[in-house]
mmCIF file of C-alpha atoms in Angstrom:
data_model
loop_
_atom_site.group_PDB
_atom_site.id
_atom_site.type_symbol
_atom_site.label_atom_id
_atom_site.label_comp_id
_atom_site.label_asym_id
_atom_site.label_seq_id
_atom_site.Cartn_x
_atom_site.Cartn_y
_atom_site.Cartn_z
ATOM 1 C CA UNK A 21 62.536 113.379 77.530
ATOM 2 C CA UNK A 22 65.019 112.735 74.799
ATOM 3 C CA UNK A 23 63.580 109.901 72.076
ATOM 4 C CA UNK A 24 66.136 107.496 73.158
ATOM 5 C CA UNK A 25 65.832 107.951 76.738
ATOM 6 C CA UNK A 26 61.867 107.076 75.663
ATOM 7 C CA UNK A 27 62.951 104.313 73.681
ATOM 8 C CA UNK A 28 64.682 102.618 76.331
ATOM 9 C CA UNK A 29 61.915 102.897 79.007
ATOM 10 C CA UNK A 30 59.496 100.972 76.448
ATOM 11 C CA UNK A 31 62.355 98.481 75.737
ATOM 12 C CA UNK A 32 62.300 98.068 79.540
ATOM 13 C CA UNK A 33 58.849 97.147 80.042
ATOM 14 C CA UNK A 34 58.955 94.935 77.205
ATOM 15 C CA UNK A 35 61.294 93.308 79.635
ATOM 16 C CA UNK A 36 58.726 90.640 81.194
ATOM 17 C CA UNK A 37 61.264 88.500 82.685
ATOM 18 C CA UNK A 38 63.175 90.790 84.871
ATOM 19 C CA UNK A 39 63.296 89.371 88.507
ATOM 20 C CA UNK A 40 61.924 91.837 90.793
ATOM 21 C CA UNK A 41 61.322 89.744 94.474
ATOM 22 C CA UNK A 42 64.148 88.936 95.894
ATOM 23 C CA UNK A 43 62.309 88.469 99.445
ATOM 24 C CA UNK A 44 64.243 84.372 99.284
ATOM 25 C CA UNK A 45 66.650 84.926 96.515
ATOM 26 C CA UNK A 46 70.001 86.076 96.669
ATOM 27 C CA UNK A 47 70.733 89.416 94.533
ATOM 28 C CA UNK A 48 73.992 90.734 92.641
ATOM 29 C CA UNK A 49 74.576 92.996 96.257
ATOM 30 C CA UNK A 50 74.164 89.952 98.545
ATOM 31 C CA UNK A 51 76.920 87.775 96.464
ATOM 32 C CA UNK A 52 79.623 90.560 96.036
ATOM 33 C CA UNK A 53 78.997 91.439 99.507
ATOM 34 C CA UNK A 54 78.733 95.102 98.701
ATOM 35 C CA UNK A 55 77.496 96.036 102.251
ATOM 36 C CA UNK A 56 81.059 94.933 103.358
ATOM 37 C CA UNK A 57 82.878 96.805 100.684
ATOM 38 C CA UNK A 58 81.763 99.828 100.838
ATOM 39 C CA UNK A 59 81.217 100.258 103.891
ATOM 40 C CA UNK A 60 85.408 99.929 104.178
ATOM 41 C CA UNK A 61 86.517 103.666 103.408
ATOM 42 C CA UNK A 62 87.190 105.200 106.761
ATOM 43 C CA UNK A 63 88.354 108.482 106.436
ATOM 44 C CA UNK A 64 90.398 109.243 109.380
ATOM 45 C CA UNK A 65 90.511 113.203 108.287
ATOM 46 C CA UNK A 66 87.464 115.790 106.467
ATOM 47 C CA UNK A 67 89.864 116.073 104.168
ATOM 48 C CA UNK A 68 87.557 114.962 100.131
ATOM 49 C CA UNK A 69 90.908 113.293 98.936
ATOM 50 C CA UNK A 70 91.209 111.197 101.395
ATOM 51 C CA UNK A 71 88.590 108.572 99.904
ATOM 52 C CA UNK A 72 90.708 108.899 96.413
ATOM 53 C CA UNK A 73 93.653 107.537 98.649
ATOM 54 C CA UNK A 74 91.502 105.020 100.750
ATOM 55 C CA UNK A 75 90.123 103.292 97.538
ATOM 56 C CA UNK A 76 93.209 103.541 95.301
ATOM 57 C CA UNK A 77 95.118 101.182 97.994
ATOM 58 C CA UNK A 78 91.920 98.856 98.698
ATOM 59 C CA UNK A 79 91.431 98.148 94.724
ATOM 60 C CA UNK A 80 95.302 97.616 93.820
ATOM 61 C CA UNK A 81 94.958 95.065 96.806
ATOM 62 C CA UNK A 82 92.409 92.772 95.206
ATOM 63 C CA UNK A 83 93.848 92.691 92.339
ATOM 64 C CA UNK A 84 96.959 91.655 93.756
ATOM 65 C CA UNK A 85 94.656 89.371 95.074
ATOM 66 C CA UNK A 86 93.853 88.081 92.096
ATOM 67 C CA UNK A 87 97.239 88.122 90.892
ATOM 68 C CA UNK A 88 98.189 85.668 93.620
ATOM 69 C CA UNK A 89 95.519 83.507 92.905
ATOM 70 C CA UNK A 90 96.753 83.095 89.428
ATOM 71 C CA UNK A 91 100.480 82.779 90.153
ATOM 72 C CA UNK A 92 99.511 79.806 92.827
ATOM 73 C CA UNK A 93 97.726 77.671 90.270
ATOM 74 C CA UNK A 94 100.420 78.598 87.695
ATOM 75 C CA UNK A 95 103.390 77.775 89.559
ATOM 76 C CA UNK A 96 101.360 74.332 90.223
ATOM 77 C CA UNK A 97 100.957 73.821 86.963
ATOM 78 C CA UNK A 98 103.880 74.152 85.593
ATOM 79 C CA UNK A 99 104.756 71.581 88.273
ATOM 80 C CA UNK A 100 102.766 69.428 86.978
ATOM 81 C CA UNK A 101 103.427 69.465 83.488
ATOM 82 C CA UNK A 102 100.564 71.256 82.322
ATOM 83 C CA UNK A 103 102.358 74.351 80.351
ATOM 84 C CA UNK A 104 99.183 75.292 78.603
ATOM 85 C CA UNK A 105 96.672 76.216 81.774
ATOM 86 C CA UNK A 106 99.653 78.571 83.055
ATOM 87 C CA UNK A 107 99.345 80.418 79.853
ATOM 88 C CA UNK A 108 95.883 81.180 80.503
ATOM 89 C CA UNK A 109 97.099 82.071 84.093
ATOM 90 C CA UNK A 110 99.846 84.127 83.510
ATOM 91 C CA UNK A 111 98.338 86.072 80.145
ATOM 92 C CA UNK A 112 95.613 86.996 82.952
ATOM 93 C CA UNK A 113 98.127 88.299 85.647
ATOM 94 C CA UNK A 114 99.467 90.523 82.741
ATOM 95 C CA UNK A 115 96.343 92.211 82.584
ATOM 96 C CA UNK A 116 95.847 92.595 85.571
ATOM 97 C CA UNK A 117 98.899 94.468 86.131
ATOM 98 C CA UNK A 118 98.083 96.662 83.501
ATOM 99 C CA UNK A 119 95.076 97.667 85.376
ATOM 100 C CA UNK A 120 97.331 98.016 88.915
ATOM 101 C CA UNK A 121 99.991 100.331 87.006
ATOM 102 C CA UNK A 122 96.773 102.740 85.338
ATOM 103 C CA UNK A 123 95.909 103.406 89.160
ATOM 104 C CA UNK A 124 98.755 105.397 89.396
ATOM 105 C CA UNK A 125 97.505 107.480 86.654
ATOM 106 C CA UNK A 126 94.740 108.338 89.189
ATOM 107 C CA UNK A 127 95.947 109.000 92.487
ATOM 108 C CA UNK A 128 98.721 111.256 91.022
ATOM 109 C CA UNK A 129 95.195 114.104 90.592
ATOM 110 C CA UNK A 130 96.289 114.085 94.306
ATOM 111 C CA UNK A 131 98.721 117.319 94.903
ATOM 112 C CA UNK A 132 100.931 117.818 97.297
ATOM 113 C CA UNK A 133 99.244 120.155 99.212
ATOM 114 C CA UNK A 134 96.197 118.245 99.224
ATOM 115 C CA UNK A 135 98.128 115.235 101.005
ATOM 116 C CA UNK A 136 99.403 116.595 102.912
ATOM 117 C CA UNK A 137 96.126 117.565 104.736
ATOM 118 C CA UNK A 138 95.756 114.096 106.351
ATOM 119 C CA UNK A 139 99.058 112.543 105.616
ATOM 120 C CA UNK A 140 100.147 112.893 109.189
ATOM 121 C CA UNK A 141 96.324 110.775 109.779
ATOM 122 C CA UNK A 142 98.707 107.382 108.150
ATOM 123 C CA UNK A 143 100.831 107.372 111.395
ATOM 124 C CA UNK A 144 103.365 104.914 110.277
ATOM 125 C CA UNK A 145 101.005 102.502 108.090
ATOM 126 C CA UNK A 146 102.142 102.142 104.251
ATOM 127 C CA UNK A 147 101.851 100.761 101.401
ATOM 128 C CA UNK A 148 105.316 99.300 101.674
ATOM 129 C CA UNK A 149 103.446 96.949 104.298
ATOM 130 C CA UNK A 150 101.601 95.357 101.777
ATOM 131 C CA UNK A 151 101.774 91.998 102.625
ATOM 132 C CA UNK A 152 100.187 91.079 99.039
ATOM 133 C CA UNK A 153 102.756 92.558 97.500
ATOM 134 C CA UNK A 154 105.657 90.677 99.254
ATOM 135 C CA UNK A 155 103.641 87.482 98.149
ATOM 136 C CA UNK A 156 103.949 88.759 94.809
ATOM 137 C CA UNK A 157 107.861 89.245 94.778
ATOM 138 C CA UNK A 158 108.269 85.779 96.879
ATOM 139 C CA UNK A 159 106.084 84.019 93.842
ATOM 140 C CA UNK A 160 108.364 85.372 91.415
ATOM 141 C CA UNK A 161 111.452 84.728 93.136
ATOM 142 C CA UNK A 162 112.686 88.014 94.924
ATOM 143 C CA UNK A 163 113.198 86.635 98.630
ATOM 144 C CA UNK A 164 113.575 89.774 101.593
ATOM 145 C CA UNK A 165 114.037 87.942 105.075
ATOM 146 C CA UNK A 166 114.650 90.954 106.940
ATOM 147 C CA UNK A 167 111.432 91.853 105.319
ATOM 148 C CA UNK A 168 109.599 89.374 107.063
ATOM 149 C CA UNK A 169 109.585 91.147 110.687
ATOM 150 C CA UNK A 170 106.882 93.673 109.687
ATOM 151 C CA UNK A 171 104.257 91.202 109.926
ATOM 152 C CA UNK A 172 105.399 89.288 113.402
ATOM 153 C CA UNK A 173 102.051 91.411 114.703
ATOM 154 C CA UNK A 174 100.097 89.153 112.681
ATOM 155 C CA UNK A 175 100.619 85.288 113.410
ATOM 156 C CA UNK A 176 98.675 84.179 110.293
ATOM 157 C CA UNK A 177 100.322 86.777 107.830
ATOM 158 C CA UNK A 178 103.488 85.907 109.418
ATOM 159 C CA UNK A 179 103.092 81.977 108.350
ATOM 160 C CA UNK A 180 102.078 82.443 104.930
ATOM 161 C CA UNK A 181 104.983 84.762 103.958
ATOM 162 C CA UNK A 182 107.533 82.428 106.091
ATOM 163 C CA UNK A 183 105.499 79.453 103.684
ATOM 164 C CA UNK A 184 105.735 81.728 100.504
ATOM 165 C CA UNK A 185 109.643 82.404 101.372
ATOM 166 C CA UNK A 186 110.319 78.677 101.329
ATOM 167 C CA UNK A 187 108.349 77.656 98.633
ATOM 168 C CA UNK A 188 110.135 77.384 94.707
ATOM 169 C CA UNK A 189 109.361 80.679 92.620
ATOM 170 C CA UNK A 190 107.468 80.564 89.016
ATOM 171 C CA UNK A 191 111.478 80.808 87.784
ATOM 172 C CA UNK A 192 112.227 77.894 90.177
ATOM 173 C CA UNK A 193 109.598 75.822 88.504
ATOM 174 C CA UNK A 194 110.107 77.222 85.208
ATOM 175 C CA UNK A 195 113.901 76.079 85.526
ATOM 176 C CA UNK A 196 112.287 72.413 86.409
ATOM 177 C CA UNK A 197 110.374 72.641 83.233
ATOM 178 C CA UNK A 198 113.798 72.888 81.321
ATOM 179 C CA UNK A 199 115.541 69.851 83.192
ATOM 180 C CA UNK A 200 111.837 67.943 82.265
ATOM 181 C CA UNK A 201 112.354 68.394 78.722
ATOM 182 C CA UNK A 202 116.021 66.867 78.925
ATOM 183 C CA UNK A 203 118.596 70.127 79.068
ATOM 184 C CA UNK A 204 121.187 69.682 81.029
ATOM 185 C CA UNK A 205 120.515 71.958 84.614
ATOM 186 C CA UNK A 206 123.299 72.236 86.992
ATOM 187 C CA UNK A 207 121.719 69.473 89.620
ATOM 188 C CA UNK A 208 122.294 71.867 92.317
ATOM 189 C CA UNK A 209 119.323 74.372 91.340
ATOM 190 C CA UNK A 210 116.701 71.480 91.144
ATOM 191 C CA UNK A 211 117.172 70.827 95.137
ATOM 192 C CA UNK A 212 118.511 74.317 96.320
ATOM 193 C CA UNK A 213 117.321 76.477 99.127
ATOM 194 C CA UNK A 214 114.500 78.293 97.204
ATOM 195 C CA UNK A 215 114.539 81.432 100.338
ATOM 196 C CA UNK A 216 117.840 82.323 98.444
ATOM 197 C CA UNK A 217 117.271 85.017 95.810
ATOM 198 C CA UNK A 218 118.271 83.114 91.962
ATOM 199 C CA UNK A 219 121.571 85.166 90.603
ATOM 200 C CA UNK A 220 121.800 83.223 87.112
ATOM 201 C CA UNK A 221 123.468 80.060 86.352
ATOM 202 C CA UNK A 222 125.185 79.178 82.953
ATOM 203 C CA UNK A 223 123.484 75.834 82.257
ATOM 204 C CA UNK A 224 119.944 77.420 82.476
ATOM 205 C CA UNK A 225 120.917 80.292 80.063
ATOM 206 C CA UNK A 226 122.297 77.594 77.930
ATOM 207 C CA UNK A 227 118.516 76.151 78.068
ATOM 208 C CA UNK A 228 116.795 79.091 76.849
ATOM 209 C CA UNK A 229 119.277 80.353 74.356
ATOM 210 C CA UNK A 230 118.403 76.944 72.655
ATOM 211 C CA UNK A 231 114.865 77.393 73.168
ATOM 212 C CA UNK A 232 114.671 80.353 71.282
ATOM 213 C CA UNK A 233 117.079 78.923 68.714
ATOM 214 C CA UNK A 234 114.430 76.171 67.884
ATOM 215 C CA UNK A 235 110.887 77.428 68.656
ATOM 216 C CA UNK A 236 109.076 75.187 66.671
ATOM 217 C CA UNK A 237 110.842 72.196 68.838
ATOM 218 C CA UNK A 238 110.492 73.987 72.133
ATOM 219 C CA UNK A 239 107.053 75.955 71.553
ATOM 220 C CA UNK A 240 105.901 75.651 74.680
ATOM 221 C CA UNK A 241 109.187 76.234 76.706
ATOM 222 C CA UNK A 242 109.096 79.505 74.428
ATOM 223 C CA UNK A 243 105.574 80.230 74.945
ATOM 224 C CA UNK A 244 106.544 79.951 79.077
ATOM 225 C CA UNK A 245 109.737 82.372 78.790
ATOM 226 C CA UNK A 246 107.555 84.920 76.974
ATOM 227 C CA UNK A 247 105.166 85.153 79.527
ATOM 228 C CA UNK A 248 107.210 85.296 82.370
ATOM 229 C CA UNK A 249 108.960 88.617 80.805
ATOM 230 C CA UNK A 250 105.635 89.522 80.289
ATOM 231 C CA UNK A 251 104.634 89.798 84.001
ATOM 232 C CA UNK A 252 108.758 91.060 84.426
ATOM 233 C CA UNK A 253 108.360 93.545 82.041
ATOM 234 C CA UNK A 254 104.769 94.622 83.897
ATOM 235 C CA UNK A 255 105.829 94.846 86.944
ATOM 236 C CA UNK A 256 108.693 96.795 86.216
ATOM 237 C CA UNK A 257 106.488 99.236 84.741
ATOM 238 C CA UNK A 258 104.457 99.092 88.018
ATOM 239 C CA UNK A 259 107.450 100.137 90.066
ATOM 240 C CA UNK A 260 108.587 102.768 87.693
ATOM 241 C CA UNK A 261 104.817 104.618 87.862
ATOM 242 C CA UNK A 262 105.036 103.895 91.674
ATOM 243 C CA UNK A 263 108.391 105.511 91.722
ATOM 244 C CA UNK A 264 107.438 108.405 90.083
ATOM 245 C CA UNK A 265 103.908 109.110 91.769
ATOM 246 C CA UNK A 266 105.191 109.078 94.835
ATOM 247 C CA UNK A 267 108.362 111.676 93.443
ATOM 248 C CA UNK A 268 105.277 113.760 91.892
ATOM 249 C CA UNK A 269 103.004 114.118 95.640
ATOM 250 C CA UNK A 270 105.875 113.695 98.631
ATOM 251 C CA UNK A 271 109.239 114.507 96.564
ATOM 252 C CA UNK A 272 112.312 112.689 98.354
ATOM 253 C CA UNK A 273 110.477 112.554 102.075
ATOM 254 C CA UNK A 274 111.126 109.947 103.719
ATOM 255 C CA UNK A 275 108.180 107.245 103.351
ATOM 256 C CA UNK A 276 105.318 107.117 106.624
ATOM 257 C CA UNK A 277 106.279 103.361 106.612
ATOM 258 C CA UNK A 278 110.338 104.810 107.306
ATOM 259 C CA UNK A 279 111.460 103.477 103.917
ATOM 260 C CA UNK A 280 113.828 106.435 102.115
ATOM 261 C CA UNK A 281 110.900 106.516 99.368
ATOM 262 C CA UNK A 282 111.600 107.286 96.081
ATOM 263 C CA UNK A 283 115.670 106.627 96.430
ATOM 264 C CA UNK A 284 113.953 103.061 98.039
ATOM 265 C CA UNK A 285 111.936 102.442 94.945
ATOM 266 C CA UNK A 286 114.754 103.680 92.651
ATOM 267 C CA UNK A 287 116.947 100.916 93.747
ATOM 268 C CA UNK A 288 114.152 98.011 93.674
ATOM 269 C CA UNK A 289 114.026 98.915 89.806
ATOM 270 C CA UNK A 290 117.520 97.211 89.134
ATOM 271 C CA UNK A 291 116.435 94.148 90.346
ATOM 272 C CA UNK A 292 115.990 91.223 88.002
ATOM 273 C CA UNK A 293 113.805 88.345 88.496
ATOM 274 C CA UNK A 294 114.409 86.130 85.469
ATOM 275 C CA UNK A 295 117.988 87.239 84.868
ATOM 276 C CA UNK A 296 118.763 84.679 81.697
ATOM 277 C CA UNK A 297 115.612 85.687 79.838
ATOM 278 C CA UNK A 298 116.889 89.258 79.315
ATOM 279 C CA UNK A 299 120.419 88.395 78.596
ATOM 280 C CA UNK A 300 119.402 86.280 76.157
ATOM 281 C CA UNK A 301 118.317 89.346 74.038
ATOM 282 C CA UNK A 302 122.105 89.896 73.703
ATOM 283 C CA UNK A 303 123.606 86.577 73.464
ATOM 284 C CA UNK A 304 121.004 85.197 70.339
#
């Protein structure tokens, strides 16, 4: 036994108050509700990569999760007026993302070949089914009703998204944030029909260029608009590593979920969610 291997057994049973009954007490197992969890990776093929897959999808789910949880309370925030607990909120979604776009760095060990071994086990279930992730783009203002007929098999799922459709994006509240502070909004995009995907509007670029003209003035305006391209600028990244895993184990085959794949994902890449905050990198 190596000296530090020795070392630490002493250290350990210098260790007195280590609980060790937990006959009444709840342990670290019982609150995460690991028996649950991983217990949840059904193979439906022998194939070994198949768990890779399984728990790839499973984790990028809670952290979308996660993500959702923190956009919710953001967006309410900013409602509210309090600017400074969505920073917290959003600088935490950021993270998380990065963690969500280094999965792809692991599943794409999975060749071609080797998915093919149970690929035909998915039957038509994908990842472009994520209900999570539709959340996600509703919360930051990219609206898809035709998207919204996947999930009729599922009367709760179906409610939140038709909820989450309706409901004013992060850039819908963000916008209400400007017209707070006294810049002159068009009217119309403080009482508008929030299921209708945001194109741009003159009087709200004319808000941020002068945010960014006077920082110290508008420092938490600023602070907002930086963090929102943040999570843009994340999520775009996301999408791009998505695009490109998928190219790298299935080529141009058309996805199990019937979506044309990578030409699918190509073309979600040119959409914009806070249009004014990138085309204010020109105008300044």
């Amino acid at each position: 036994m190596s000296k530090s291997i020795s070392d630490l057994y002493d250290h350990l049973k210098k260790e007195k108050g280590i609980h060790t009954n937990f006959k009444e007490e709840m342990t670290y197992s019982d609150y995460l509700h690991l028996d649950t969890i991983l217990t949840s990776q059904h193979r439906l093929s022998g194939h070994h990569d198949e768990m890779l897959f399984i728990i790839i999808h499973q984790v990028s789910e809670l952290w979308m999760k996660l993500i959702l949880h923190e956009l919710t309370s953001a967006i309410q925030s900013i409602e509210a007026g309090n600017l400074s607990a969505a920073f917290k909120m959003l600088a935490r979604v950021s993270k998380v993302q990065t963690q969500i776009i280094q999965a792809w760095d692991v599943l794409s060990t999975l060749t071609p070949a080797e998915y093919l071994e149970f690929r035909d086990k998915l039957g038509k279930a994908s990842g472009f089914q994520s209900y999570q992730y539709r959340l996600i783009e509703f919360a930051l203002g990219y609206k898809s009703k035709h998207i919204l007929k996947i999930y009729e098999n599922d009367q709760a799922v179906h409610d939140a998204l038709i909820k989450a459709y309706q409901a004013p994006s992060i850039y819908d509240v963000s916008i209400g944030a400007l017209a707070k502070a006294g810049f002159p909004i068009n009217s119309d995009l403080l009482d508008r029909d929030y299921s209708i995907v945001y194109n741009g509007d003159s009087t709200v670029q004319a808000a941020w260029e002068k945010v960014y003209k006077d920082v110290d003035k508008y420092w938490d305006l600023y602070e907002l608009a930086e963090k929102l391209v943040d999570i843009e600028d994340w999520l775009q990244q996301w999408r791009f590593r998505h695009m490109k895993t998928v190219e790298r184990i299935i080529g141009f085959k058309i996805g199990t979920g019937g979506s044309s794949g990578v030409s699918y994902l190509k073309q979600v890449l040119e959409h914009r969610f806070f249009p004014e905050l990138w085309d204010l990198r020109t105008t300044l």
